[in-house]
Amino acid sequence: MTDDPQRVLRVPIEEELRSAYLDYAMSVIVSRALPDVRDGLKPVHRRILYTMNEMGLTSTASYRKCAAIVGEVMGKYHPHGDLSLYDALVRLAQDFSLRYQLVDGQGNFGSVDGDPPAAMRYTEARMTAIAAELLADIDKDTVDFVENYDGTRMQPSVLPAKLPNLLINGSSGIAVGMATNIPPHHLGEIAKATVALIDDPDLTNDQLADIVQGPDFPTAATVFRFDRRRNSFTGQWEQIDAIRDLYAHGRGRVVMRAQCAFEETRNGRMAIIVTELPYQVNKATLLEKIADLVKTGKIEGIADLRDESDRDGMRINIECKRDANPHKVLNNLFKHTPLQLAFNANMVALVDGQPQTLPLKAILQHHIDWRRIVVRRRTEFDLQKAKDRAHILEGLKIALDNLDAVIKTIRESADVDTARTNLIERFTLSEIQANAILEMQLRRLAALERKKIEDEYLAVIHLIAELEDILANPSRVSRIIADELGELDRKYAGVRRTRIAEDASRDLSDEDLIADEDVVVTVSGRGYIKRQPLVTYRRQARGGKGIIGARTVEEDAVAHLLVANTHDWVLFFTNRGRVFSSKVHQVPDASRQAKGIPIINLEGVQVESGERVLAVITLPDFEKGQNLVMATRRGVIKKSPIEQFEKVRSTGIRAITVSEDDALTWVAVSSGRDDVILATALGRIARFNEAEVRPMGRDAAGVIGIRLARANDQVVGMGVLSPDDDILVLTETGYGKRVANAEFRTMHRGSQGVRLISLEGTKTGRVAAVQLVSEQDEELLLISSEGQVVRTDVKSVNRYGSQARGVIVMRLNQGDEVAGIAVFRVGLAEQRSMDHNDDPDGAGEDGNGGSPS
């Protein structure tokens, strides 16, 4: 079209559409959707912060209604819808959207559940302290100003931005034909990386990634460094460092995962507790998703789902069914719900008005370059102000030095204009200096005031020299930028929220998610095994009856009792001298009354018909330099390096060769320099140094450790002594004592031993179990053949000599016998639990000396 309404310019419609669409696309890209690389802000956010600064809404000012702020922004700088403006303001105030909030909101600004904020007439806001750093020095001609939409006001085209805001708060937006999605980062890491780049401009993206660990999301959670991706050329799956790949190319993906833990509920079930969600996950939508998956049967094993979040933090309780494996349930939740989510990063920003995909180094370098411009313009502004002030002070000094002549000149002048002209001509002054002299107050003529003018002049001259030196030396500008970043790091960085883990490419194993807790493992004589949390059994005084720890069937008494960590290894030794291995967490968790499952059902334990597990030990690891010391029922002993048992086939391996009338019964770990004790059912004990037993291969048969004087005697206990250990002995009827190990001298291997305890026929019975104990925070767990369990302090068992029979340690029902002892040291979590659950009188609510906690 032309100005003449009678003339029509014919244009092909495709050309007009192309031109119009390109204009629209560039408008969206430049003026709406993409942030500027210099201050990391889109126009709407920049205008909001600038308006709030104009309104005086600093971090120390009173709050103002958001409606007033939106009205000011919309009327002066941003002629768009008030709702979209308010949404932008709200996001700047949400602690789950921005890593470092730029607006301090008061009122309802929405929630992680997707709840909308209150109407703008109800909410109030002001800037945060860190937002002021984006606007610092804006009044010193550091940025260019442009006209607003109607040409009535001037607005900044960009903010000075001391902060590398594009990286610390990230950005997301959809333009025309392109989009940006930049994750937030930790200010301290970004500041240190920027300073490092200032000091060494040749640093690579890979070297900068050594400083910047990865994204730091406001909702915390976990980000995984490594990821598995298919090679587009070979078609093979490869493991790559996803974070370094993102920083090197400016685009990529990182896997986020919610922070989860396991807790036991009051009804004995296991619950998955979620305390942190991946970035931008809507909690309410997540709960609906889980409920739908449970309803449709895609996820099984969930009994209940509750949102227990409050003002103290997030807490989602996912309660599992009794027969469900909570680790498998969590694996499925990670697979099918946003509890595990990929953040697809695309670091696109405007550089000189053009959209570019930027790697980490490029973003940092653009920030450095921009700050150099800002610091130089600020310095030039301060220099000009200082020169202007020096010029005035020079005029005042001339006036003070010629005070009488100046006064006479002014008095002889007819008016102010004449006085100004006369001063300029007589004293060679500028108009500005003459005006300053005419405006000078009489009090400035005092001697002290004259001294202040001279001192101020010297200070200004020094400042001018300093500012000129800064402008003449680019290295000083760089140092100023680095110092300012260091100060921002100190004031605002805080601690990193998001954890960086190594690898999310593989499916999560039970080991990765298993709760790190102490448990009690029980094995019956017929090979049934189970585990229970240690806190199931409350501490009580010596002599209590305890509680039911295992429901036994006829002729199947409890044979082994161990206290271990869920991450420990457990080794099973059979009567035929073979060994199998498993993990403690693979032992099924069962109630106190349950008998457990047959050991043969455990993964990696394939015992044969007629083969019975007679010895069980747990190990945190297979540390080289240690040995496994093994003893048989007939007193044979053997020592083998522990690393020989690190890799055990599911079909088992040979640990010792035993005769047909003997069986491997006891196993312990030694350092190679310890004393070993062997105790028998008839109350004899032999002590000798393990050096008398040479290391042997797995197929060896061993040597004599103790000679049994009677045919009806057998070994019932073996241990590896530490200097502070006592020997705790327990008889079949519950009598027991501690004996100092110094009472038994070291003898040669193969002796008949000496007396350990005085036995009194049916009153004490034979020796049932022997353990090595100390008083350093150790406790005992005792179990009877019928499954009765007592937990007590080691200190509660008195110390006696070798000739005494001891005291009653555990009261048994008629016909019941002591089956085993376990010794353990209390962990911190268990100690906290005991602070609330101690039963010092030895009598629980049921009157039987304790009840489950």
mmCIF file with all atom_site columns, N, CA and C in Angstrom, residues 526-548:
data_model
loop_
_atom_site.group_PDB
_atom_site.id
_atom_site.type_symbol
_atom_site.label_atom_id
_atom_site.label_alt_id
_atom_site.label_comp_id
_atom_site.label_asym_id
_atom_site.label_entity_id
_atom_site.label_seq_id
_atom_site.pdbx_PDB_ins_code
_atom_site.Cartn_x
_atom_site.Cartn_y
_atom_site.Cartn_z
_atom_site.occupancy
_atom_site.B_iso_or_equiv
_atom_site.pdbx_formal_charge
_atom_site.auth_seq_id
_atom_site.auth_comp_id
_atom_site.auth_asym_id
_atom_site.auth_atom_id
_atom_site.pdbx_PDB_model_num
ATOM 1  N N  . ARG A 1 526 ? 17.208 -76.012 61.021 1.00 0.00 ? 526 ARG A N  1
ATOM 2  C CA . ARG A 1 526 ? 16.777 -76.642 59.776 1.00 0.00 ? 526 ARG A CA 1
ATOM 3  C C  . ARG A 1 526 ? 16.959 -75.722 58.570 1.00 0.00 ? 526 ARG A C  1
ATOM 4  N N  . GLY A 1 527 ? 17.651 -74.597 58.784 1.00 0.00 ? 527 GLY A N  1
ATOM 5  C CA . GLY A 1 527 ? 18.035 -73.774 57.653 1.00 0.00 ? 527 GLY A CA 1
ATOM 6  C C  . GLY A 1 527 ? 17.043 -72.708 57.246 1.00 0.00 ? 527 GLY A C  1
ATOM 7  N N  . TYR A 1 528 ? 16.175 -72.259 58.163 1.00 0.00 ? 528 TYR A N  1
ATOM 8  C CA . TYR A 1 528 ? 15.284 -71.132 57.855 1.00 0.00 ? 528 TYR A CA 1
ATOM 9  C C  . TYR A 1 528 ? 15.952 -69.833 58.303 1.00 0.00 ? 528 TYR A C  1
ATOM 10 N N  . ILE A 1 529 ? 15.856 -68.795 57.465 1.00 0.00 ? 529 ILE A N  1
ATOM 11 C CA . ILE A 1 529 ? 16.564 -67.544 57.724 1.00 0.00 ? 529 ILE A CA 1
ATOM 12 C C  . ILE A 1 529 ? 15.631 -66.365 57.566 1.00 0.00 ? 529 ILE A C  1
ATOM 13 N N  . LYS A 1 530 ? 15.887 -65.303 58.341 1.00 0.00 ? 530 LYS A N  1
ATOM 14 C CA . LYS A 1 530 ? 15.123 -64.069 58.224 1.00 0.00 ? 530 LYS A CA 1
ATOM 15 C C  . LYS A 1 530 ? 15.948 -62.948 58.858 1.00 0.00 ? 530 LYS A C  1
ATOM 16 N N  . ARG A 1 531 ? 15.507 -61.724 58.635 1.00 0.00 ? 531 ARG A N  1
ATOM 17 C CA . ARG A 1 531 ? 16.123 -60.575 59.304 1.00 0.00 ? 531 ARG A CA 1
ATOM 18 C C  . ARG A 1 531 ? 15.037 -59.657 59.832 1.00 0.00 ? 531 ARG A C  1
ATOM 19 N N  . GLN A 1 532 ? 15.415 -58.886 60.854 1.00 0.00 ? 532 GLN A N  1
ATOM 20 C CA . GLN A 1 532 ? 14.516 -57.908 61.456 1.00 0.00 ? 532 GLN A CA 1
ATOM 21 C C  . GLN A 1 532 ? 15.331 -56.682 61.859 1.00 0.00 ? 532 GLN A C  1
ATOM 22 N N  . PRO A 1 533 ? 14.719 -55.498 61.871 1.00 0.00 ? 533 PRO A N  1
ATOM 23 C CA . PRO A 1 533 ? 15.447 -54.318 62.361 1.00 0.00 ? 533 PRO A CA 1
ATOM 24 C C  . PRO A 1 533 ? 15.870 -54.509 63.807 1.00 0.00 ? 533 PRO A C  1
ATOM 25 N N  . LEU A 1 534 ? 17.051 -54.029 64.124 1.00 0.00 ? 534 LEU A N  1
ATOM 26 C CA . LEU A 1 534 ? 17.566 -54.186 65.482 1.00 0.00 ? 534 LEU A CA 1
ATOM 27 C C  . LEU A 1 534 ? 16.674 -53.502 66.500 1.00 0.00 ? 534 LEU A C  1
ATOM 28 N N  . VAL A 1 535 ? 16.026 -52.402 66.090 1.00 0.00 ? 535 VAL A N  1
ATOM 29 C CA . VAL A 1 535 ? 15.186 -51.659 67.037 1.00 0.00 ? 535 VAL A CA 1
ATOM 30 C C  . VAL A 1 535 ? 13.940 -52.441 67.429 1.00 0.00 ? 535 VAL A C  1
ATOM 31 N N  . THR A 1 536 ? 13.730 -53.608 66.800 1.00 0.00 ? 536 THR A N  1
ATOM 32 C CA . THR A 1 536 ? 12.604 -54.462 67.207 1.00 0.00 ? 536 THR A CA 1
ATOM 33 C C  . THR A 1 536 ? 12.754 -54.877 68.663 1.00 0.00 ? 536 THR A C  1
ATOM 34 N N  . TYR A 1 537 ? 13.994 -54.975 69.132 1.00 0.00 ? 537 TYR A N  1
ATOM 35 C CA . TYR A 1 537 ? 14.265 -55.474 70.474 1.00 0.00 ? 537 TYR A CA 1
ATOM 36 C C  . TYR A 1 537 ? 14.764 -54.357 71.362 1.00 0.00 ? 537 TYR A C  1
ATOM 37 N N  . ARG A 1 538 ? 14.023 -54.072 72.401 1.00 0.00 ? 538 ARG A N  1
ATOM 38 C CA . ARG A 1 538 ? 14.404 -53.007 73.318 1.00 0.00 ? 538 ARG A CA 1
ATOM 39 C C  . ARG A 1 538 ? 15.388 -53.524 74.350 1.00 0.00 ? 538 ARG A C  1
ATOM 40 N N  . ARG A 1 539 ? 16.281 -52.616 74.747 1.00 0.00 ? 539 ARG A N  1
ATOM 41 C CA . ARG A 1 539 ? 17.262 -52.975 75.761 1.00 0.00 ? 539 ARG A CA 1
ATOM 42 C C  . ARG A 1 539 ? 16.559 -53.204 77.096 1.00 0.00 ? 539 ARG A C  1
ATOM 43 N N  . GLN A 1 540 ? 17.049 -54.176 77.890 1.00 0.00 ? 540 GLN A N  1
ATOM 44 C CA . GLN A 1 540 ? 16.513 -54.426 79.212 1.00 0.00 ? 540 GLN A CA 1
ATOM 45 C C  . GLN A 1 540 ? 17.621 -54.912 80.132 1.00 0.00 ? 540 GLN A C  1
ATOM 46 N N  . ALA A 1 541 ? 17.305 -55.038 81.378 1.00 0.00 ? 541 ALA A N  1
ATOM 47 C CA . ALA A 1 541 ? 18.316 -55.437 82.353 1.00 0.00 ? 541 ALA A CA 1
ATOM 48 C C  . ALA A 1 541 ? 18.589 -56.929 82.254 1.00 0.00 ? 541 ALA A C  1
ATOM 49 N N  . ARG A 1 542 ? 19.762 -57.344 82.835 1.00 0.00 ? 542 ARG A N  1
ATOM 50 C CA . ARG A 1 542 ? 20.115 -58.766 82.854 1.00 0.00 ? 542 ARG A CA 1
ATOM 51 C C  . ARG A 1 542 ? 19.051 -59.556 83.604 1.00 0.00 ? 542 ARG A C  1
ATOM 52 N N  . GLY A 1 543 ? 18.749 -60.743 83.103 1.00 0.00 ? 543 GLY A N  1
ATOM 53 C CA . GLY A 1 543 ? 17.804 -61.626 83.773 1.00 0.00 ? 543 GLY A CA 1
ATOM 54 C C  . GLY A 1 543 ? 16.389 -61.526 83.263 1.00 0.00 ? 543 GLY A C  1
ATOM 55 N N  . GLY A 1 544 ? 16.139 -60.663 82.256 1.00 0.00 ? 544 GLY A N  1
ATOM 56 C CA . GLY A 1 544 ? 14.798 -60.560 81.702 1.00 0.00 ? 544 GLY A CA 1
ATOM 57 C C  . GLY A 1 544 ? 14.452 -61.773 80.859 1.00 0.00 ? 544 GLY A C  1
ATOM 58 N N  . LYS A 1 545 ? 13.154 -61.920 80.571 1.00 0.00 ? 545 LYS A N  1
ATOM 59 C CA . LYS A 1 545 ? 12.714 -63.027 79.726 1.00 0.00 ? 545 LYS A CA 1
ATOM 60 C C  . LYS A 1 545 ? 12.687 -62.666 78.255 1.00 0.00 ? 545 LYS A C  1
ATOM 61 N N  . GLY A 1 546 ? 12.640 -61.346 77.934 1.00 0.00 ? 546 GLY A N  1
ATOM 62 C CA . GLY A 1 546 ? 12.685 -60.932 76.546 1.00 0.00 ? 546 GLY A CA 1
ATOM 63 C C  . GLY A 1 546 ? 11.346 -61.072 75.853 1.00 0.00 ? 546 GLY A C  1
ATOM 64 N N  . ILE A 1 547 ? 11.404 -61.109 74.525 1.00 0.00 ? 547 ILE A N  1
ATOM 65 C CA . ILE A 1 547 ? 10.205 -61.234 73.702 1.00 0.00 ? 547 ILE A CA 1
ATOM 66 C C  . ILE A 1 547 ? 10.439 -62.323 72.676 1.00 0.00 ? 547 ILE A C  1
ATOM 67 N N  . ILE A 1 548 ? 9.356  -62.704 72.012 1.00 0.00 ? 548 ILE A N  1
ATOM 68 C CA . ILE A 1 548 ? 9.483  -63.718 70.960 1.00 0.00 ? 548 ILE A CA 1
ATOM 69 C C  . ILE A 1 548 ? 10.207 -63.116 69.772 1.00 0.00 ? 548 ILE A C  1
#
